[in-house]
Every structure is written in structure tokens, then in C-alpha cells.
Short mmCIF file of C-alpha atoms and ligand atoms in Angstrom, two decimals:
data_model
loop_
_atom_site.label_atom_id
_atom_site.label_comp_id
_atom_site.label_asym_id
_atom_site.label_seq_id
_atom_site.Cartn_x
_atom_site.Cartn_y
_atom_site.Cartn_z
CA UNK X 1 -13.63 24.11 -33.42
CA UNK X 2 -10.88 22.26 -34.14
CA UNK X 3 -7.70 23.18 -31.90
CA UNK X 4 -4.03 23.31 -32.57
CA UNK X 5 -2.22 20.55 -31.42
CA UNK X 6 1.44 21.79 -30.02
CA UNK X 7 4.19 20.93 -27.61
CA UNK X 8 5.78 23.68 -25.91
CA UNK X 9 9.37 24.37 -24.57
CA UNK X 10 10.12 26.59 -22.07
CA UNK X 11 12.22 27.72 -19.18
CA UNK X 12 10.47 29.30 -16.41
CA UNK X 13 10.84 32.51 -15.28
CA UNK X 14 8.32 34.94 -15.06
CA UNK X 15 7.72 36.16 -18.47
CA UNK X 16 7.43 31.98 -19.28
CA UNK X 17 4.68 31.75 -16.34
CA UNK X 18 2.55 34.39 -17.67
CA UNK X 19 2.75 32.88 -21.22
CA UNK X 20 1.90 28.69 -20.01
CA UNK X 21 -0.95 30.73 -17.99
CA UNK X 22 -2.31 31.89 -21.44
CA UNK X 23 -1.59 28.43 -23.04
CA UNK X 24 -3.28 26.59 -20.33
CA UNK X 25 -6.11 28.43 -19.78
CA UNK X 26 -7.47 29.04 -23.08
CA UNK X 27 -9.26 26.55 -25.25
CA UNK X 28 -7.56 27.14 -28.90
CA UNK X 29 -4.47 24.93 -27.95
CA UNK X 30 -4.43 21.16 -27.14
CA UNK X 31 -1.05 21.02 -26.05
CA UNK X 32 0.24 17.58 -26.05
CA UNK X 33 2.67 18.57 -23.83
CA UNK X 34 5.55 21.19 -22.16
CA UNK X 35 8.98 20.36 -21.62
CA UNK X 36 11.09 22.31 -19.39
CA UNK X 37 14.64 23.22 -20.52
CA UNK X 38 17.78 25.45 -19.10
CA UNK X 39 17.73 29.22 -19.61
CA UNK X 40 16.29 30.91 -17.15
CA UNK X 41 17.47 29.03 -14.61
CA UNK X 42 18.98 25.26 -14.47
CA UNK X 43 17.12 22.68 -16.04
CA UNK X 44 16.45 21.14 -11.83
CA UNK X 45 14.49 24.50 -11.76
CA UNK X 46 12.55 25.53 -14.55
CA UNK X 47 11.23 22.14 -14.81
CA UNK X 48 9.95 22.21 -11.01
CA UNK X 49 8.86 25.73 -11.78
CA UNK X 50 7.05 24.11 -14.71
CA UNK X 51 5.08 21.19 -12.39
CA UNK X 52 4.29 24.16 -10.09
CA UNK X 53 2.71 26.22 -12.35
CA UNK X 54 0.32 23.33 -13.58
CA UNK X 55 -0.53 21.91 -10.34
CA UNK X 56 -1.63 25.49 -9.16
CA UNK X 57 -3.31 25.75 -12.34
CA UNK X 58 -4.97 21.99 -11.84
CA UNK X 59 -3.56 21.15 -15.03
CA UNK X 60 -2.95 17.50 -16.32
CA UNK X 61 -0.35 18.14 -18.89
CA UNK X 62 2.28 15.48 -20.29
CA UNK X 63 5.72 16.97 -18.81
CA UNK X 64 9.34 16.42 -20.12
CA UNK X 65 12.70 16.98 -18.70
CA UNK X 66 15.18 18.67 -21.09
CA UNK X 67 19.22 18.68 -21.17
CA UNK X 68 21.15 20.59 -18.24
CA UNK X 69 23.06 22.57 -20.46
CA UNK X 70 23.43 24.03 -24.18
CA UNK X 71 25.49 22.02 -27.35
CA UNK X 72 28.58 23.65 -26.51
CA UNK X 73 28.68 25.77 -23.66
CA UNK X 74 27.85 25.77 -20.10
CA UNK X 75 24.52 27.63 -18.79
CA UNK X 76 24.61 31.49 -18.43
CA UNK X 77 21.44 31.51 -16.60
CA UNK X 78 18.81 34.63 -16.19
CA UNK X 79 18.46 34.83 -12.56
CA UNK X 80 19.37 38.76 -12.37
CA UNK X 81 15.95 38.79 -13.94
CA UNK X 82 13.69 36.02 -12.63
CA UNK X 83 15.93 34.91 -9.03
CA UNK X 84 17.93 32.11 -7.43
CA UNK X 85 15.13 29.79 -7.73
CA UNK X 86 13.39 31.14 -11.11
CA UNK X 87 10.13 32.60 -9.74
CA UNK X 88 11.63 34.36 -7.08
CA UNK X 89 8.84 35.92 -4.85
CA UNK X 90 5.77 33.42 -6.39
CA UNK X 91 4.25 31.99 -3.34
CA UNK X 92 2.35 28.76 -5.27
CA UNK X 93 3.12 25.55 -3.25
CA UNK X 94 6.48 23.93 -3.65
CA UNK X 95 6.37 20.55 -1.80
CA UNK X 96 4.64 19.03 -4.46
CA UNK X 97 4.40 15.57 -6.20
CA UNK X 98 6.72 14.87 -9.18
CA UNK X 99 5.77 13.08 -12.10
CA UNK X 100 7.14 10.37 -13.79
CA UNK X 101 10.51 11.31 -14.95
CA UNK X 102 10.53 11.84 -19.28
CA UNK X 103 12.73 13.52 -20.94
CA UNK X 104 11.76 16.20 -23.28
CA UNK X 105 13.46 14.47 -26.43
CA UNK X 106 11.46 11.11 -25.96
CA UNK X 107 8.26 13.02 -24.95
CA UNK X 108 8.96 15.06 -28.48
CA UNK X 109 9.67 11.66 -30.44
CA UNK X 110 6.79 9.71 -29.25
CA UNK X 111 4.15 12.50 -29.66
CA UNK X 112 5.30 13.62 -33.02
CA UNK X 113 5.64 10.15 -34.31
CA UNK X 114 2.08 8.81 -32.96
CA UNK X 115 0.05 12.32 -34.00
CA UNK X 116 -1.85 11.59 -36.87
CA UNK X 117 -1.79 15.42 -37.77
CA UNK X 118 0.94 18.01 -37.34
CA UNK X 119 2.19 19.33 -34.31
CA UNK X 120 3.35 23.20 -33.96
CA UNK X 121 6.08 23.50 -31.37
CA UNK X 122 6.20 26.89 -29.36
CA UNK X 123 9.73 27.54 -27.77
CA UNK X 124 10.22 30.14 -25.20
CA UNK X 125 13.68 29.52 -24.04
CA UNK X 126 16.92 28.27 -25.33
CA UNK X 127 16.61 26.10 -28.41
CA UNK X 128 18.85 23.35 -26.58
CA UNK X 129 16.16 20.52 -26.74
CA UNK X 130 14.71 21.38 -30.11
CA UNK X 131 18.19 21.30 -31.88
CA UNK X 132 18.77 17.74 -30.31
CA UNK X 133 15.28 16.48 -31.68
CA UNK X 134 16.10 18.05 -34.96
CA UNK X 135 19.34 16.25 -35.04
CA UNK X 136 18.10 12.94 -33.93
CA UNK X 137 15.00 12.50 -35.92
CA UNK X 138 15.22 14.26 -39.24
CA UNK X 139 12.30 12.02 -40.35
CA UNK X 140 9.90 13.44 -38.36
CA UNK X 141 10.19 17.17 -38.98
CA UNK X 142 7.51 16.80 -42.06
CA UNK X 143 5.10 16.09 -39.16
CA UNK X 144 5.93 19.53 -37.37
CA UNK X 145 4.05 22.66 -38.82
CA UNK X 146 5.93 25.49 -37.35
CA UNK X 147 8.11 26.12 -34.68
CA UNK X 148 7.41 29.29 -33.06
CA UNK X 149 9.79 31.01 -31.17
CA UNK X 150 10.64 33.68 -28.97
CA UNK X 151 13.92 34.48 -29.59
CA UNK X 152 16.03 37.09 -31.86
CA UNK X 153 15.90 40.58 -32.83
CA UNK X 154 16.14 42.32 -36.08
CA UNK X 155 18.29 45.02 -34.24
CA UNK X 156 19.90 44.82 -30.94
CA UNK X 157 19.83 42.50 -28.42
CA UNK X 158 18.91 42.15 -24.64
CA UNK X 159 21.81 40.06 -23.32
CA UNK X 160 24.82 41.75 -25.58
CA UNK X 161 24.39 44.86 -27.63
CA UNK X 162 23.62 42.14 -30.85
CA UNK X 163 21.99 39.29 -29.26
CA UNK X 164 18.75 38.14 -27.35
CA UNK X 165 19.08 35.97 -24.77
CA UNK X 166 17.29 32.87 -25.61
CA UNK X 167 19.73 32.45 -28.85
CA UNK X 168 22.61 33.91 -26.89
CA UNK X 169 22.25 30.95 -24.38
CA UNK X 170 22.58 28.36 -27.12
CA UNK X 171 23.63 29.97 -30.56
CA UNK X 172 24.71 26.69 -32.34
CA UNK X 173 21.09 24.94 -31.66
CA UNK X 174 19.48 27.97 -32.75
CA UNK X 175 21.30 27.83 -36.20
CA UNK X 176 20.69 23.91 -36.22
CA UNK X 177 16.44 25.01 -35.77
CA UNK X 178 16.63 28.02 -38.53
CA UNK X 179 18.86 25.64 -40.93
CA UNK X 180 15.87 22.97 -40.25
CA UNK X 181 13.71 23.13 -42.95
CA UNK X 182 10.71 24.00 -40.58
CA UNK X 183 8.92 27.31 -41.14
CA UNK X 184 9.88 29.23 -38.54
CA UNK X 185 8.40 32.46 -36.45
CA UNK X 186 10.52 34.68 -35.11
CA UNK X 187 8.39 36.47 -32.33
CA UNK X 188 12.08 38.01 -31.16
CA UNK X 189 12.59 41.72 -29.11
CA UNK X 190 11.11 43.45 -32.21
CA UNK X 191 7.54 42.74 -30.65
CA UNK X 192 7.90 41.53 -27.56
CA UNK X 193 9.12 44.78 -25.94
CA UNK X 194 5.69 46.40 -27.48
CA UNK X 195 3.60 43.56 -25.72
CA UNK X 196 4.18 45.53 -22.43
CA UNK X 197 1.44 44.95 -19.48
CA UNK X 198 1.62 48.43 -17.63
CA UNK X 199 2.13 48.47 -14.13
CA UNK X 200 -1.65 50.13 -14.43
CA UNK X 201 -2.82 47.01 -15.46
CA UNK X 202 -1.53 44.86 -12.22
CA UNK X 203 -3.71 45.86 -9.97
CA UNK X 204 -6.64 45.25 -12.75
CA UNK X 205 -5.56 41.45 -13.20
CA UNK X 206 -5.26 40.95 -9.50
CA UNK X 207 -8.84 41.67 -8.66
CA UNK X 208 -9.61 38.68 -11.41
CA UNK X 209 -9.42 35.66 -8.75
CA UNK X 210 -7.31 33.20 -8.16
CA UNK X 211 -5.79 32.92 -11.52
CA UNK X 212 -5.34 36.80 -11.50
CA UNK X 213 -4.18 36.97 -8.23
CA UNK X 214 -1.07 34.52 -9.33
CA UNK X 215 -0.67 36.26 -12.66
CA UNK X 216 0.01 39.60 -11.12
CA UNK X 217 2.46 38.83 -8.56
CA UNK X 218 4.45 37.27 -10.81
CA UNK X 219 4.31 40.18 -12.81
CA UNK X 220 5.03 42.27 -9.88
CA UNK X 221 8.37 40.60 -9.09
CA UNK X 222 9.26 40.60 -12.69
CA UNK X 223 8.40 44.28 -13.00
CA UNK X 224 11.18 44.71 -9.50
CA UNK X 225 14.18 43.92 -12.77
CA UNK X 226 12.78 46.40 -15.19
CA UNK X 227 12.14 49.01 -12.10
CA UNK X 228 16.39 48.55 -11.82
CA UNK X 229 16.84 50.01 -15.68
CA UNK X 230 17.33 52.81 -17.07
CA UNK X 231 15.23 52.38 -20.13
CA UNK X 232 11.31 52.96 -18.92
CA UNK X 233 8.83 50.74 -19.83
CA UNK X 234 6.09 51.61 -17.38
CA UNK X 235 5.50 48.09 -17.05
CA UNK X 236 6.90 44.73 -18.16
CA UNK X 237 7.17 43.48 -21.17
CA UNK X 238 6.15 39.77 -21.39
CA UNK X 239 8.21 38.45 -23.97
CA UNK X 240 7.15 34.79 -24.11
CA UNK X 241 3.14 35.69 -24.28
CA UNK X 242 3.65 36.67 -28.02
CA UNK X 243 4.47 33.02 -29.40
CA UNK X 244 1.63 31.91 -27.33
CA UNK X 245 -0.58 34.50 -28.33
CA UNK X 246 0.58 33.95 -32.30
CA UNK X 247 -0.18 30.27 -32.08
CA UNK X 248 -3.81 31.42 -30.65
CA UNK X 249 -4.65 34.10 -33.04
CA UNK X 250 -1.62 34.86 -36.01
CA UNK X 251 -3.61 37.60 -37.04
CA UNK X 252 -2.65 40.37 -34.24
CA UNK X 253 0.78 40.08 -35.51
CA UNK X 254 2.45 41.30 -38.14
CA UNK X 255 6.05 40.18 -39.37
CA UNK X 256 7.55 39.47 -43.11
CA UNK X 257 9.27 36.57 -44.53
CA UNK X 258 13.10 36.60 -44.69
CA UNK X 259 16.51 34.53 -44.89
CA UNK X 260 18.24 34.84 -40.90
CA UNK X 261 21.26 33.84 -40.09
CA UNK X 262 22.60 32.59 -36.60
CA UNK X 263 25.99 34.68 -35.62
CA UNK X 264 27.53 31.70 -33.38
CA UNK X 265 31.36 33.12 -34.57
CA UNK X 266 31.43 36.85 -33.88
CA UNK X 267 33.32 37.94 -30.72
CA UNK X 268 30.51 40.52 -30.14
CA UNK X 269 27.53 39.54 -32.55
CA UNK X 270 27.53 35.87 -30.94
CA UNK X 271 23.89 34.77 -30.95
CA UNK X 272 23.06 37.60 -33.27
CA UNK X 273 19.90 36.63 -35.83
CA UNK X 274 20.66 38.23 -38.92
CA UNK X 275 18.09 38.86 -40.97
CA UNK X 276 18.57 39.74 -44.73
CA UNK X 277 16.30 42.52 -45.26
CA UNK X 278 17.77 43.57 -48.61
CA UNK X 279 17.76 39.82 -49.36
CA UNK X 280 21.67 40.30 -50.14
CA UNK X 281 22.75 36.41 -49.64
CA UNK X 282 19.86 35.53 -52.14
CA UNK X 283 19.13 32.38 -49.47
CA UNK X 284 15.61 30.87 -49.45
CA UNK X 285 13.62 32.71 -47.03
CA UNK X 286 13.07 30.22 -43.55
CA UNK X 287 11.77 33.01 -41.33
CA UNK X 288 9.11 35.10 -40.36
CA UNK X 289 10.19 37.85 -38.53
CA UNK X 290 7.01 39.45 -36.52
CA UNK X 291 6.93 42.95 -35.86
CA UNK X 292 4.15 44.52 -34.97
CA UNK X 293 2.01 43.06 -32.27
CA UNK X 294 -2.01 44.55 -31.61
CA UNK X 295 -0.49 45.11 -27.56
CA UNK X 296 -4.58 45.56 -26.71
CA UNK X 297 -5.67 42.79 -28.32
CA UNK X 298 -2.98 40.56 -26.50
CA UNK X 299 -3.36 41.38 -23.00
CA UNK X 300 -7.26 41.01 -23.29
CA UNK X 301 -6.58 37.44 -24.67
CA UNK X 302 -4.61 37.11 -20.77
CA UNK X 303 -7.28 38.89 -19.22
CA UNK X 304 -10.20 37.02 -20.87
CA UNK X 305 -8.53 33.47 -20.00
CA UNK X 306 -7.83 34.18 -16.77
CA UNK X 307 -11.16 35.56 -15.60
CA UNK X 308 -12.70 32.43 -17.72
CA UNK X 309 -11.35 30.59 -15.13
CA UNK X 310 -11.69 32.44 -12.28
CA UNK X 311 -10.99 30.08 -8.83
CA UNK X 312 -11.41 31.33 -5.11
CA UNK X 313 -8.90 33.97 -4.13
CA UNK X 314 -5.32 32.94 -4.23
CA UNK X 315 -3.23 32.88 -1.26
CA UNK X 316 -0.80 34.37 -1.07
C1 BDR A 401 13.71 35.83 -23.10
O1 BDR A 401 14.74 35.63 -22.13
C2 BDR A 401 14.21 35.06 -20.97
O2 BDR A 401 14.79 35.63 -19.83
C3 BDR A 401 12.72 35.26 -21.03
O3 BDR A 401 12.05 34.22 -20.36
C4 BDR A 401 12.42 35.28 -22.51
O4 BDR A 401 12.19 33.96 -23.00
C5 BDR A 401 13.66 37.31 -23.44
O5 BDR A 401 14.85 37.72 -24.03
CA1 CA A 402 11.64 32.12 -21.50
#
């Protein structure tokens, strides 16, 4: 079977951990490699986080370094959410062994200009070091497939009543990625707050070795934010799994083609993706907006990885 070849961007964070656990783990993806960028936490962070995760995971991946902070603004990080360090609580080993220092741009350039086929590129946090790659190497984006992202919503947001955080961090490279040219997936709040793993199901992933063992408590000190809200969600939802998941298996989505703008103006619609459902601007569509997700379907694909790869028992 031939498997899709894709670079991924991320920032993590919990929600990102669960999602490189699916990308590493499963044998659809030959990820060329995973840069780290600022969101969830600085840039010094998520990219340790990131080395981290695929030591524990005894995976040889190609790692980048991304930019400290977005075009234009400084960092508003997530650490309410994920913690002063990122994975607050995650007891996987943190004296570790850093790799050669890249950063994320050259690691982009050189992979995307060497692949003799196309590369998809699955962003999970701010669009900081996609925008820059964009910007710097027009000539290459007819070698990129899709970018997948999660990021958006086609109603409210999660960081200001309009916007999402991962455009909210970085509006301006957001519009720079949806002005691109590239097709691009919007996997945004509209179905990654139905890809929920219930608090039901922790216990379940726990018992599945090593890998499980990691996979829940991360999910339990991720659920500790959503336990703080007053919206329920008997669980967590796991945002960043979904553009994972779609570049595994598209078909347990559903979403529709449409024109979306980037708000990077309004006073309170900043980072706002506006999507032209009545297609009122009469713009070329550049987006598919997913909406429904098969929830089932999705955390089996976790489940099924994981135990495919069950280790001795983590310890914790
Ligand atoms: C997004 O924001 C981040 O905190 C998560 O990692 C996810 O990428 C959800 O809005
Ligand atoms: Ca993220």
C-alpha cells in the first residue's frame, strides 16, 4: 500500500500529543517529518515536548524548529489549557538528547524540493511556519497536495466569541495559507468538539500498555481544563486527532467546499474564518470546511494503533 507522504506542524499540548501518537503509530503516513512551532506554549517548549513524545514513542522522525513568535504579534500562549511547561502532569522522561538543531522552514524547503511526489502538510497549531514557507518559496507549493488544518470554525470560536485559537494566535499567516492557492481542509471546532474521547473511555485506553498508559494520562490532565467549564463534554475533545485522522482515512469526515475568509481587522471577529455559505463574495472556493466526523470510527483508529503497538507497562 502505498502511504501518504506528509510533514506535520504542531505545537504540543495535549490534544497535539494524542494526535502525533496516532500519526506515529499507524502505518498509512510516512511522515517526512514534524516541526514544532509556538501556540501552545513557546516554541523552547513545544519543540522539546515534540522530541519527548518521539523518544518515548522510539520514533526516528526528521525534527524542525519553528519561529518564536507569530508575523505580527507576540505569543498568547495556551497554558490555562495544557500548563507552564505544555504537558503539564506527563511523566515521559525529560533529560533527553537533542537533535541536531533545523529549523522547520529549511526542513520544509529541502523535503518538498527533493520529494519526487507531493507532500500533504498537516498543521495543528498556529500557521506561523507555514505562512513563512508560503512566502519564501512560492515555487514549491505545486509540490504540496493539501494542507490540512486544525483551525477555524464556521460559528464561534474557542479563544474569543468569533475565533479559534490556532488562527487567533496568528491571523495574518492564516490568511497568507487560505490566500495560497493550496487546497485546503478546514478540520476547525465544527468537528473537533464532536471527536470527544469520554472520560469512560480513559480507563479503557489505559489498560492498552505502554502506549495506552501514556495516551490516557495525557488525556487525564487535559480532561482537569474541560472539568473547570461550564459547558459539559463528558470527556475531552481532541481537537488535533481529526486532521490526523482525515489524512488517514478522508472518508469518516464530512465537510463542503467553500470561499473563507481570514478576519485579521475586526476588533472582536480577529482570527474569525469566514466562510461564505451563501457564496455571497462569488470568490473561488479554497476550502473544505469538515463537519461531521464518524466520532466511533476515530477513536478506534487511536485505540487500534496504540494496542498495535503495545510496549511493557508505562511508568509512570
Ligand atoms: C487548538 O488549540 C490548541 O490549544 C489545541 O492544541 C488545538 O490545536 C484547539 O482550538
Ligand atoms: Ca495544537
Amino acid at each position: 500500500m502505498k502511504k501518504r507522504k506528509v510533514i506535520i506542524d504542531c505545537d504540543p499540548g495535549y490534544d497535539d500529543a494524542i494526535a502525533l501518537i496516532l500519526a506515529l503509530l499507524n502505518d498509512k503516513l510516512d511522515i517526512k517529518a514534524i516541526n514544532a512551532t509556538a501556540g501552545n506554549q513557546t516554541v523552547d517548549k513545544t519543540y522539546k515536548n515534540l522530541i519527548r513524545i518521539c523518544n518515548y514513542l522510539n520514533k526516528n522522525v526528521r525534527i524542525g524548529k519553528g519561529v518564536v513568535k507569530p508575523l505580527f504579534s507576540e505569543l498568547s500562549d495556551a497554558s490555562h489549557v495544557h500548563g507552564k511547561t505544555g504537558l503539564d502532569g506527563v511523566n515521559i522522561p525529560n533529560d533527553i538528547e537533542m537533535p541536531k538543531l533545523e529549523t522547520s522552514i529549511d526542513v520544509m524547503k529541502n523535503i518538498i524540493e527533493t520529494s519526487t511526489e507531493k507532500i500533504t502538510i498537516i498543521a495543528i497549531g498556529p500557521l506561523t511556519n507555514i505562512a513563512l514557507f508560503i512566502i519564501n518559496y512560492p515555487d514549491l507549493l505545486n509540490q504540496i497536495d493539501e494542507i490540512i488544518i486544525m483551525g477555524g470554525s464556521s460559528f464561534i470560536g474557542n479563544r474569543t466569541p468569533s475565533a479559534e485559537f490556532n488562527i487567533h494566535a496568528d491571523a495574518e499567516a492564516a490568511r497568507i495559507v487560505f490566500e495560497s492557492g493550496v487546497p485546503v481542509i478546514m478540520a476547525g471546532l465544527d468537528v473537533t468538539e464532536k471527536s470527544l474521547i469520554y472520560e469512560s473511555e480513559f480507563d479503557e485506553i489505559a489498560k492498552l500498555g505502554k502506549n495506552g498508559m501514556f495516551a490516557a494520562e495525557i488525556l487525564r490532565n487535559y480532561n482537569k481544563f474541560y472539568l473547570t467549564l461550564e459547558e459539559k463534554f463528558n470527556g475531552v475533545p481532541v481537537h488535533d486527532i481529526c486532521a490526523v485522522g482525515y489524512a488517514i482515512d478522508s472518508s469518516i469526515f464530512e465537510g463542503k467546499e467553500y470561499h473563507v475568509d481570514i478576519e485579521c481587522e475586526g476588533k472582536y471577529t480577529y482570527g474569525r474564518t469566514v466562510v461564505d455559505f451563501k457564496n455571497r463574495l462569488k470568490k473561488e472556493k479554497n476550502v473544505k470546511v469538515l463537519f461531521e466526523v464518524d466520532r466511533d470510527k476515530l477513536v478506534k483508529m487511536l485505540i487500534d494503533e496504540i494496542k498495535s503497538e503495545n510496549g511493557e507497562v508505562y511508568n509512570a
